[in-house]
Structure formats: structure tokens, C-alpha cells
PDB file of C-alpha atoms in Angstrom:
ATOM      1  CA  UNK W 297      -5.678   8.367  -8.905  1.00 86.00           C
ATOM      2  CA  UNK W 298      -2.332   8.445 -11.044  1.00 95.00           C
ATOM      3  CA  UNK W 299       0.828  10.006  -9.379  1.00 97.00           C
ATOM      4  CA  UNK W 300       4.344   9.945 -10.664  1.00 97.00           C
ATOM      5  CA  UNK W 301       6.772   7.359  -9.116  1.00 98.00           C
ATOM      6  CA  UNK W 302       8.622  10.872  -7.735  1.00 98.00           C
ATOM      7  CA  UNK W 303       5.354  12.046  -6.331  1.00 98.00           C
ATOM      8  CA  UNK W 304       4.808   8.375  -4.261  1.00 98.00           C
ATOM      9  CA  UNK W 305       8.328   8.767  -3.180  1.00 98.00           C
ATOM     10  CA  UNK W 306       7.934  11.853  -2.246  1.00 98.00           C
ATOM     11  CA  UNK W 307       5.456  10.909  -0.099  1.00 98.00           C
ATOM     12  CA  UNK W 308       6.444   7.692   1.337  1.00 98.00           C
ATOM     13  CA  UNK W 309      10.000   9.915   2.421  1.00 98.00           C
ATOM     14  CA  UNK W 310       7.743  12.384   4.282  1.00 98.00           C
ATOM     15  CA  UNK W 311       5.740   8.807   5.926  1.00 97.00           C
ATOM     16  CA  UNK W 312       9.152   7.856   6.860  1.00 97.00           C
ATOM     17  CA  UNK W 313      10.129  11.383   8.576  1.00 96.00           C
ATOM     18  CA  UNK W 314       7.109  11.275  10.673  1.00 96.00           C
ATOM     19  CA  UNK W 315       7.884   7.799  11.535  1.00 96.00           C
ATOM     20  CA  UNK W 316      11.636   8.116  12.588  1.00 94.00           C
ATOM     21  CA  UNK W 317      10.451  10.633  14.951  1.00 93.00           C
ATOM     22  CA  UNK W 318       7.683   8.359  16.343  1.00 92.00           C
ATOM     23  CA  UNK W 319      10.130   5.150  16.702  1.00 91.00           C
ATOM     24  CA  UNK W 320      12.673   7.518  18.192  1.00 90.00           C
ATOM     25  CA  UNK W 321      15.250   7.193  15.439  1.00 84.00           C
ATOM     26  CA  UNK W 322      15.079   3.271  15.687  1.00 93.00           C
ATOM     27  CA  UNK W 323      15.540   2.988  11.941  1.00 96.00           C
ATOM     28  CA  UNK W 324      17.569   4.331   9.295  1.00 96.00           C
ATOM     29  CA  UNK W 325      16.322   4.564   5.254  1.00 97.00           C
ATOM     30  CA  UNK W 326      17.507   5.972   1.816  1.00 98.00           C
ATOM     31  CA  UNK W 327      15.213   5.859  -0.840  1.00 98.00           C
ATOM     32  CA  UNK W 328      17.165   5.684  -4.564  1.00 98.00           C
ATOM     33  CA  UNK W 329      15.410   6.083  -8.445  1.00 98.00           C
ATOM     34  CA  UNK W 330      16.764   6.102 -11.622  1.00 98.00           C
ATOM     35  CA  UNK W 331      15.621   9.423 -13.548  1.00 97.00           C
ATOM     36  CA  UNK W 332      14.002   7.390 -16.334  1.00 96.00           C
ATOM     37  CA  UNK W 333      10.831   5.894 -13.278  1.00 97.00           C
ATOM     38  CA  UNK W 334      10.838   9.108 -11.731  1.00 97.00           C
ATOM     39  CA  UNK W 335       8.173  10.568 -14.804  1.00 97.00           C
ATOM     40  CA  UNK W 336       6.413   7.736 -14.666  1.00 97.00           C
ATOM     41  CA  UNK W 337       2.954   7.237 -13.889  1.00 97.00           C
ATOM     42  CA  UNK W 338       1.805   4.997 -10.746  1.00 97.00           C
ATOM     43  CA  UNK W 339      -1.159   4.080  -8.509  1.00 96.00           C
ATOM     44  CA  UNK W 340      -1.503   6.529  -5.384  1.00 96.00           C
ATOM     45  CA  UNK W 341      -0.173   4.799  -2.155  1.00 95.00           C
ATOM     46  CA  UNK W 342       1.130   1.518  -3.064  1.00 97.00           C
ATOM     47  CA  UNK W 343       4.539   2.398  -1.407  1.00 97.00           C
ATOM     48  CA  UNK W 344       3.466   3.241   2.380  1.00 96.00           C
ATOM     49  CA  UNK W 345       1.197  -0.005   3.263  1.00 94.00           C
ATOM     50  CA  UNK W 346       4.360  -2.436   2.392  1.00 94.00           C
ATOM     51  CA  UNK W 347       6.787   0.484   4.634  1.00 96.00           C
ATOM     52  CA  UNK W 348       4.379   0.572   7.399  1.00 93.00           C
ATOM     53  CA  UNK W 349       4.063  -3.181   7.380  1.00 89.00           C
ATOM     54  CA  UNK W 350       8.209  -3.457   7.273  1.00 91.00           C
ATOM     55  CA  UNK W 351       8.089  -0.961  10.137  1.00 93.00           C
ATOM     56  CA  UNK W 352       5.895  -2.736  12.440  1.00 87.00           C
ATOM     57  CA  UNK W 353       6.250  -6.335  11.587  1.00 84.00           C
ATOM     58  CA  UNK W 354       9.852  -5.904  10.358  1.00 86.00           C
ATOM     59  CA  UNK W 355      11.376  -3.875  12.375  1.00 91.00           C
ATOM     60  CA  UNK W 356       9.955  -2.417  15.497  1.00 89.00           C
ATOM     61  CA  UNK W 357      11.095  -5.756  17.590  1.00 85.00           C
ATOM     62  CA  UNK W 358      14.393  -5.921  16.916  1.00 89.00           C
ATOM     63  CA  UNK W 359      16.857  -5.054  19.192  1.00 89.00           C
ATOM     64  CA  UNK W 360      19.354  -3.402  16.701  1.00 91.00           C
ATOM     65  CA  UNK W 361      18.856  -0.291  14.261  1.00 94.00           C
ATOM     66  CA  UNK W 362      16.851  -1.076  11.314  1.00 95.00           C
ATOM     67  CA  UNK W 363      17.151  -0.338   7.953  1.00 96.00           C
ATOM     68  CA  UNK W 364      14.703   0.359   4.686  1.00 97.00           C
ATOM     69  CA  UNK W 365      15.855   0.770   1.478  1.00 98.00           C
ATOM     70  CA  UNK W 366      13.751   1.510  -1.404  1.00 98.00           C
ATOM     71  CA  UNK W 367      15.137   1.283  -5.082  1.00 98.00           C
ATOM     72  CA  UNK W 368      12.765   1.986  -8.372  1.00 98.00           C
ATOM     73  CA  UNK W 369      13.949   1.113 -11.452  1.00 98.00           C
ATOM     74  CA  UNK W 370      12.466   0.968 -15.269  1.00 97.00           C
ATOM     75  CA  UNK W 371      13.932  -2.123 -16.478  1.00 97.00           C
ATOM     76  CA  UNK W 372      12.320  -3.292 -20.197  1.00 95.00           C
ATOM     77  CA  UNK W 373       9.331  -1.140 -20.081  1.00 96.00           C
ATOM     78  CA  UNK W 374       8.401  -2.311 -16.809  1.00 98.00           C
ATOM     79  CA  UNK W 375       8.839  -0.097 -13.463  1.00 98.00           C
ATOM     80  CA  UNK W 376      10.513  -2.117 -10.557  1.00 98.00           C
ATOM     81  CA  UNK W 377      10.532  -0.790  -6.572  1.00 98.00           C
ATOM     82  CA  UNK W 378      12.056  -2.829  -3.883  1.00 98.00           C
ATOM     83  CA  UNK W 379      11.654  -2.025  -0.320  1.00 97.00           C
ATOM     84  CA  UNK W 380      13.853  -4.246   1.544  1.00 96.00           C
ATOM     85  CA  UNK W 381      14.204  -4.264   5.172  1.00 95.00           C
ATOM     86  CA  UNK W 382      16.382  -5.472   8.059  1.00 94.00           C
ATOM     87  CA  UNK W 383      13.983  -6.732  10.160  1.00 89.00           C
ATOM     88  CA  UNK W 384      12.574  -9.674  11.425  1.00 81.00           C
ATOM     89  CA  UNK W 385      11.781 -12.304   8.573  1.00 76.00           C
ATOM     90  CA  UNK W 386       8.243 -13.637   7.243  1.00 73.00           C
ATOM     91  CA  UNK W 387       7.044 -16.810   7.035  1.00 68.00           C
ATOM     92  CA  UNK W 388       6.182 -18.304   3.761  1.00 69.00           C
ATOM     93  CA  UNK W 389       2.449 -18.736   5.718  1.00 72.00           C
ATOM     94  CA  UNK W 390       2.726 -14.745   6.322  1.00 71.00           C
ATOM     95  CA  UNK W 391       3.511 -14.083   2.821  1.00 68.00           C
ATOM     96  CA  UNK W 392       0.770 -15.878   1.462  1.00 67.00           C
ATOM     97  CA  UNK W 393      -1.866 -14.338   4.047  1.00 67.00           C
ATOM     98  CA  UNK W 394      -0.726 -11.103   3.194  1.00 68.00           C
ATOM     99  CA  UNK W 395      -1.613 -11.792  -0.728  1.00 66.00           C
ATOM    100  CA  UNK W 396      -4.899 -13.506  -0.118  1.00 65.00           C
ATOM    101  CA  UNK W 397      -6.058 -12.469   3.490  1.00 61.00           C
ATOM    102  CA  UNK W 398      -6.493 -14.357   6.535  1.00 54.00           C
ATOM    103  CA  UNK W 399      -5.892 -14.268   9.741  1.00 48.00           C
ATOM    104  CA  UNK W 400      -4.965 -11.018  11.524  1.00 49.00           C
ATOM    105  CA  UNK W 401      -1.615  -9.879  13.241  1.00 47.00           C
ATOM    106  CA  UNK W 402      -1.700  -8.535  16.768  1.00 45.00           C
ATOM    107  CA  UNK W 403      -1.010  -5.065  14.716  1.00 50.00           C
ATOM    108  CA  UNK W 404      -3.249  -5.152  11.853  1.00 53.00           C
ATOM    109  CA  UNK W 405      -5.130  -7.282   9.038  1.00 50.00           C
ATOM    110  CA  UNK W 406      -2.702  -7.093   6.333  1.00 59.00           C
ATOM    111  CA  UNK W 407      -5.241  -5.438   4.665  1.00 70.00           C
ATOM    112  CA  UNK W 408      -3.010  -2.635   3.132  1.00 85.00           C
ATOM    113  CA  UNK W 409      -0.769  -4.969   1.333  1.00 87.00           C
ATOM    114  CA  UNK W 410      -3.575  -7.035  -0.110  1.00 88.00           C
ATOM    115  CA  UNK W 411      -5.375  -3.692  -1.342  1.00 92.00           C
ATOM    116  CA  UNK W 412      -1.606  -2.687  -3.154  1.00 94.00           C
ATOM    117  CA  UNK W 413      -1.919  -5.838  -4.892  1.00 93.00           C
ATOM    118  CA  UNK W 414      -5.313  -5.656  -6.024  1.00 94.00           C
ATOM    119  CA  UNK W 415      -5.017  -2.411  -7.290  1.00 95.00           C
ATOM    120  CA  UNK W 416      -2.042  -3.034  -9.216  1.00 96.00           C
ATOM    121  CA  UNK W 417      -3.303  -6.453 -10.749  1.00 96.00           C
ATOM    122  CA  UNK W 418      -6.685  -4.557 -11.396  1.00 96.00           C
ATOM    123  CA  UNK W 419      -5.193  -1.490 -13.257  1.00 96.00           C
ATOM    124  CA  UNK W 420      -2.525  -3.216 -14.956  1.00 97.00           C
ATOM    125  CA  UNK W 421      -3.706  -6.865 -14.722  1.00 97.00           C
ATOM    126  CA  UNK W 422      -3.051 -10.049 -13.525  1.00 95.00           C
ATOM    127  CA  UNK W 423       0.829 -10.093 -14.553  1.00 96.00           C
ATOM    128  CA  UNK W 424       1.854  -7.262 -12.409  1.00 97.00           C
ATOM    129  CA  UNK W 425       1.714  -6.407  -8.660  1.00 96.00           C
ATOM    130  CA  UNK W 426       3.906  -8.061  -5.962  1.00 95.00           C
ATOM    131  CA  UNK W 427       5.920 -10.524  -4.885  1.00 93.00           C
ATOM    132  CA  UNK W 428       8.311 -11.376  -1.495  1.00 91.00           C
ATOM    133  CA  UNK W 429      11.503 -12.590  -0.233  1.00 91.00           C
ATOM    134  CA  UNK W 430      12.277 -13.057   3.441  1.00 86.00           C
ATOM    135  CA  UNK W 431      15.354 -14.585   4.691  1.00 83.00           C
ATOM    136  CA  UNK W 432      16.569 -15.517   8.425  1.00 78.00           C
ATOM    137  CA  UNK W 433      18.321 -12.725   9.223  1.00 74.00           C
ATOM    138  CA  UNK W 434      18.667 -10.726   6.122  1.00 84.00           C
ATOM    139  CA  UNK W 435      14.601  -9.108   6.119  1.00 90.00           C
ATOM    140  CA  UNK W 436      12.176  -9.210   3.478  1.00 92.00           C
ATOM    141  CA  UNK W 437      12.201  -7.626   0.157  1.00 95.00           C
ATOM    142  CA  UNK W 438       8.666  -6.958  -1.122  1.00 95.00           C
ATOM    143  CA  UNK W 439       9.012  -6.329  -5.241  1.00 97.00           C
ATOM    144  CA  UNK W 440       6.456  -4.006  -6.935  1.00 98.00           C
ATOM    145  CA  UNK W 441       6.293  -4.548 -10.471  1.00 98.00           C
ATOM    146  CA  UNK W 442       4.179  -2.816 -13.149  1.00 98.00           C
ATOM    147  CA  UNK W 443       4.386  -1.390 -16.851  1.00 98.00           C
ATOM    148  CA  UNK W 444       6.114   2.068 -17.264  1.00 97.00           C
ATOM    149  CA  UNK W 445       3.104   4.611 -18.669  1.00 94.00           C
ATOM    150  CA  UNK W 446       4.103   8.129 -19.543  1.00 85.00           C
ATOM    151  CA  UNK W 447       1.675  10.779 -18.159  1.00 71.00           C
ATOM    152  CA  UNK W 448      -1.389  10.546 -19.991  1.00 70.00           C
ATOM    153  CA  UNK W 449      -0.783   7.147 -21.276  1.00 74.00           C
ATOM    154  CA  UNK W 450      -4.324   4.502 -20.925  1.00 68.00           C
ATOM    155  CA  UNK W 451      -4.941   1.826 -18.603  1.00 70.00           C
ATOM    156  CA  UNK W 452      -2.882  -1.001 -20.281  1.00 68.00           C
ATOM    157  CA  UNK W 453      -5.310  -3.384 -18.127  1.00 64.00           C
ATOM    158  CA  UNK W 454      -8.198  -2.806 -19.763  1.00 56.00           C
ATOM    159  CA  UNK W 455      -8.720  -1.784 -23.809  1.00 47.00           C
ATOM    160  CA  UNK W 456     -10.987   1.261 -24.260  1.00 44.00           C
ATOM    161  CA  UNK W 457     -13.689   1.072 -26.782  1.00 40.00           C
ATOM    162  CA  UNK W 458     -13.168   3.581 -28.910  1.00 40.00           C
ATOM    163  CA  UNK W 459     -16.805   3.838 -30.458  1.00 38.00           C
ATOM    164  CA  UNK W 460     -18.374   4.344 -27.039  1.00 38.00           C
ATOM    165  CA  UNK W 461     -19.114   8.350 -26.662  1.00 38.00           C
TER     166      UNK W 461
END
């Protein structure tokens, strides 16, 4: 299920409407692309597991407004989305549970970021997919990273054989 990056921001935007009503305007966002990413291809839903988990692990406990920012970017053939939030940091023990599963959080199994990742690394391969920073009072930045495809551009992670029929 390929999308353009504009059509996962798209949707991710619309997540976050339905979500600033829900938290009661607890949180602000903007969402920012260079035109270049905006034609380019993507996985469906990689964008609202790592919001939903900055919403509700990030964010929804601290006392002040929160903030989300997401940024995508096509840097040397490569697309580039950062969501970076406000919120409460991670532990380097949460990071790596979210990557390669775990234990489960009193709201959920980290199962959504894991799945993002495993999509990306099994579409693209083993070079792409994410990777976090969290600092004491600055948030967490989760990086998506993946080669730019044009619509109707292969699977760069895995060669087609061209005699099959």
C-alpha cells in the first residue's frame, strides 16, 4: 500500500485534529515538507503510530502545552521525517523495546512503532527505517528514513526477476 509523503501527511494532520479535540487543546503541532518529498512514494501509516506514541507517552503527562513538529525532507535521494516532541523523555531501555519488543506500557505494547520499522526495513531493507533521540527536557525525536521512489518506481528492497511471467 504506497501513498505519497503528502497523502501520509495529510492524514496524520487530520489524526492530529481529532486528537487536539480529544486532549482538549493540550498540544500544539505544525507539520512542514519540502515540495521535492511531497511526490514521493511511502508506506501507508508509518507517521501516526510514532504521533500517537509521542501523544500518549510524550505528552499527555505533562503539565505544560505540548508540542509536535513534523519536518520531511529529501536529502541525497533519501526521504527524511522527524517528529519531534516536547514531552516527557525515553529511556535508552524504552527506545530499544520499542525497536525489538518487550515489555508493555500501561498504554500499549509498542507494537505500532515496531510494525513502522519492520515495514520500512522490509520494503526498503535493512538500511532504512528508524532511529531516536530523547533528551531530559527537550522530548524525543523519532527519524524516519527511507529512499525517495517516484510513483511507479519498484521495491528497491527486493530485485524483481524479470524472466518470471
Amino acid at each position: 500500500n504506497m501513498i505519497t509523503v503528502q497523502e501520509e501527511l495529510d492524514h496524520v494532520r487530520h489524526y492530529l485534529v481529532i486528537q487536539s479535540f480529544r486532549f482538549k487543546n493540550k498540544f500544539r503541532y505544525e507539520i512542514e515538507a519540502q515540495d521535492e518529498v511531497l511526490q514521493c512514494q511511502t508506506i501507508k501509516l508509518i507517521l501516526q503510530p510514532i504521533v500517537e506514541n509521542a501523544l500518549y507517552h510524550g505528552i499527555e503527562m505533562m503539565p505544560d502545552e505540548g508540542f509536535i513538529s513534523i519536518q520531511a525532507e529529501l536529502k541525497d535521494d533519501l526521504v527524511i521525517i522527524r517528529i519531534r516532541d516536547n514531552g516527557l523523555r525515553m529511556t535508552h531501555e524504552t527506545m530499544k523495546v520499542l525497536l525489538t519488543g518487550g515489555s508493555k506500557s500501561m498504554h500499549g505494547s509498542g507494537v505500532g512503532v515496531r510494525n513502522v520499522n519492520e515495514r520500512i526495513e522490509l520494503y526498503y531493507g535493512r538500511d532504512y527505517g528508524l532511529s531516536f533521540e530523547s533528551e531530559i527536557e527537550e522530548g524525543t525525536t523519532v527519524t524516519l528514513i527511507f529512499p525517495a521512489l517516484a510513483a511507479g518506481e519498484g521495491n528497491p528492497g527486493h530485485e524483481e526477476d524479470e524472466t518470471s511471467v
